[in-house]
Amino acid sequence: MKRTPKIDNIRNIGIIAHIDAGKTTVTERILYYTGKSYKIGEVHDGEAVMDWMVDEQERGITITSAVTTCNWQGTDVQVIDTPGHVDFTIEVERSLRVLDGAVGVFCAVGGVEPQSETVWRQADKYNVPKIAFVNKLDRVGADFFRTVEEMKERLNAAPLLLQIPCGSEDRLEGVFDLVQMQKIVWDDETLGASYTTHDLSPAEKEELAPHREQMLETLAEVDDQIMEAYLNEAPIDADMLKDAIRRATIALERVPVLCGSALKNKGIQPLLDAIVRYLPSPLDIPAIKGTHPESGETIECPPKDKAPLAALIFKVSMIEGRKMSYARVYSGKLKAGEEVYNAIRKKKERISRILMMHANKRDRIDEAGAGGIVGIVGPKESSTGETLCHADAPVCLEDIETYQPVISVAVEPKTHADQEKIDGVLNKFLAEDPTLKVKIDEDTGQTILSGMGELHLEIIISRMLREFKTSVNVGKPQVVYRETIASAGEGQAVFDKEVAGHRHFGDVTLRLTPLPRGTGNTFISRVTEGQIPADFVPAVEQGVMESLESGTLMGYPVVDIQAELVGGSFKESQGTELAYRVSASMACREALAQGSPFLLDPIMKVEVFVPETFMGEVIGDLNARGGKVDAIEHRSGQQAITASVPLARMFGYSTALRSASQGRGTFSMHFSHFDRSG
């Protein structure tokens, strides 16, 4: 099968939002109305196409970002449905890295929720143009205009209202379209597949006139053509308006806002129209830039099939035990059966198959052109964030940032057969998930699994049993701390030994001083060439940085330290890099011990929603956990309490909150920073 759509007829979009805002429900309707699915899969029934993992179906949440391609009005829409739970933020990060546009889904009842802010800022970081869809307008307590105001306040967004709801809660009929100035009503009998447009009544025209005027004013602020027509009171037709909206969206100056209720099948077709009309094709965004792996010079990768190949692997999956990589082709063509070059690993890999993805189903294709997002089978060593190119035109695209884990559990195999399998299984998970870390505790011999949260580790352990039939005993969750020092400390060490028939000598004196929180570690050399030759200073720095990976208190990484090389000595013909690296490491350990080391807790940003009646008890409980209340505000008929709390004190909080609020409180939390608790 050979299928390479024209590049200006491609839209690569992600569906992003807070957990439970309705991302997967929106995606399921998109698949149904574009003819990709023959029936609508519901999340609450465990039948959503995009939530294909058993754990996703059981829990009713998205865990892994799923890719699919559908067609709307002759345009190929490649959709990635991303998770909303904070434990799986890396899935959103690496999806946004390769997308050209995004649809932010907001719950009209909950408004702009914490994880919505996180994913929106991730999209801002990659300069991804966005459309907002205010969902769940059929729910009791839905408030469209309050949600739009929260977008301004919390996301620093510039919303451009293209629709407003016609009715609300159980009286939601459809939407008013401010661009065409008409009313759209969906047919419930066809599950929303058919809808009718109606001319506005005089009363409706009068009601919508201020909103239409506001839309034109907002657009005129950033578009000269609309400004000129608006000031001259010239007629502004729908096509002129749509062109201006597209320009403002792609330039990141405005965010078009649409609305509806995905569960009640209202609002999805106009959203698809907006995706095609307003979000960019790969041709509409600046060409991605990479660097030459040897010279470091900047290389532009234009979105053209005839340009040299540049494809970024943004995700690796183990499906039925086989490795499959997801890649975005930025320039050139990826062809099945050809040999490609991994510029980071300096290795050649063969592409055995290219797959057009539809969640966990896939169709084989012969090639993928610029702008394509595909699955590839064949590369054995290439991993997340690495670039595939051709050896005669090597390029490295920017890597994908990952996050440091904050929670650990000890796992041990239940049987001898499990013992033999566990290393291989964990290696497969590590290839898939850059936020998962595995290490062996030298004192106990236990395997320590570290991740982004309790749910993250729970899912990994569940998948070990379901997918790989590997049973493990799991210890209680342990917090992953950091270490630092309270005061300056100095250390001196000499390494003077014979190794493999050669004398190795190194003498190093270091001073460590604490830095402000979040600064990271730095190294400065203050020695002269006569004390330690410049050639050995990098070895000293390497020894220091390796030593800081494991502190003197409990072996956690040491952070926020300035290491100064302040003294040392050198012996002609005996000084070696090995000696200076080892002596630097020894001196660093001594200086750490002198600097009054202490632990830094991972501090979580916690947002609790409770009825006002229970607020006092909830705040008292947060204070008892060593938390600091940062803000309290009234939102959606409830009190939203924002607090900073040490992760170590948050275990079992969901049970405590249920008890304190008679089951009516909810909360979300995400990692904020490391700091001293109490």
Phi, psi and omega in degrees: 000129181238125183206105177232101182293157176298141189294330179282355175256028178242136171234118176259107186232154175242147174259115186236146178178174172291156177302135176078011178280344177109024181301308184293324178296318176299315182297319180299320178293321178301316181295323182290312184286339176270001178082009181284327177244145181272347175214161181275122176271131181257139179298317185290343175267356183072023184243014180294131181301317186283337174264077189268342179288145181302318180297325178293317182293320181292320187268346181071027179228160175269130183251318182239141180290130182250142184251138173213162178231131176224173184234132178226117178053044176080005179248131176281118179254111177265114189250135169244118176271115187259159177288155176254347183281138186300332181296340184245030181302328181300328179297321178290316183303311185283338174288314181297332180300330185248005182264156178260339182206166181215151172247114177271121180261128181238139176280127182292344178269309183282339181071212180275105185265168189306313183288336173299318178298316182300310184289328178296317180292327175298319178295321177299321182301323181264011179055047182268120175298146188226151168241143177253138176237113179274111189258173173062037178288352178275351185279151175296132180091003180294137180217100184297311186289328176294320178298319179296319178298320179295328176299319179294313187289314191266330184256353184056034182270163177243082185292143177238106186285115176260341179219154165226152185291147173259098187086175177205168182052228185284356179256017180291114180269314184181219180223154170264128179265113183281344179281309181271350185052064177211167180254134179247126181235133183263150180269115182294330184292334180259019183055036176078004181292328177247147179212161181236149176252140183234145172291153182278143173285162178305321180294320180292321178299318180295320181294323185274344185306313179297325180291320178296317180299317180297321179297315181295318179297315181298321181286323181296333180298334185239359183229119185295321182297315180292320179303313182297313180295322183293315181291327179274001182055033177279154179295140178243106182279170187297321182295319178297320179295316181296320178298319180293320179297318179299314180299316182292326180290311183294329179279003179063025181266336179219153177242106177300136181243123175242172184208168179161200177219104183298319182297326179266013173062037181238126171105358188279319181297316175297329176295317177298318176302317182293322178300313182289321187280323191248333181275153189282152165274169178302339179283340187273353182249155181301142179300136181292147180248143175232186178233152176285129186297336181263307187273338181081002181290151181284134179237129177269136181246090184290146181284070180228140180295331184272357179282166176298149184293134169214110180230135182255126173280118183250356181196144176236134178233145172257102181252118183053039175082354180256144182277127174231134180252142173261131183227145171255124178272115181271320178211157182077194181232142175257125184240139178296136178091349183272163178263133178239171185238128174268107188290336181281315181274350183057045181227150176267142178228153179252134176271107182275323179217147172242134188234133170275122190268144168221086187057241181264007175258157184206148177243137179284137174230160184280325184204161177230127181269182180302136182094349182283145171241115189223165170265142177231139178244139180138302181301124183266324187256340182294145186225180182305133176087003182258155187255136171256132181212197174251146186300331181276354176219065186290144178207146175242118175277162183299135181291167178262129180292146175239177183242152179275136180292154182237357184216144184228154168224151174268133177237141175220139183295147182279327183229170178297324179295321177294324180301319181291331184269336195299320182297316180296320180295314181296324178298324178294319178294322180295323178295325181285318197235104182292343181272355178268134179232143179231133173215159178261125177288117185295330182284318186256343184078004181284153173272122182255123181254124182240138182211194188272351181175174182300317182295320179305309182291324179300317180294317180300314182293322177297318180292327177303319182282313185291310189271330187239004177052041179247116182264137178225151167272140185241129176281174178294147179299139178240141180283140175267108182271177166236161176241153173207186181238154181268335183216168181292146177220149181236144179217146179226139181212146177239132173246115183220089185218159174264125180231123178053043175079007180232139180279130179243126180229134174209136180226121187225137170239126183239148169239128177251132176231144180287147177245164177300153181304137176082004182284328185091186181257140177229158180229133178227136176258127178242016181268158177268165179301330181288333179280302178225123179303144183303331181298334184264352181297318176301326178293322176297314180299318179299317179298320179295310184296323176294321180294325181287350177289343182217111185283174184274344182281296183226013176082013177277158179302143179263133184231165174057052181234138168255120179258125179245127173276106188252350181191174179157181178214173189214139175242125181304134177071352178251341180291129179224159178299320179302312183297317181288326177295314181292316181294325177296318179297317180294317179295324179295318179299318181294316181295322178298315181298327180282342189269020181053066183292149175212166183271146171251127178278146166290121180261129182259141171272115186248132175240121183246131176250119180217151170299150186303328182306325187260005189298317182300316182293321181293316179296319178300320180292319179297319177298319180295336179271010180080018181276161177235118181285122183267325183199151173227127177218153180276127182213127175053041178077004179232170174263130176256115182255121177255128183218158173251121187225138175299135181302324183301336183264002185260358178296134179077013185291326182301320179293317181296321181292319177301317181295318184286338186241016182054037176080005185261355181267148174229159178211159171221152178213151174215158183297136179250299183193172174261136177200167178285129180269159178071000000 
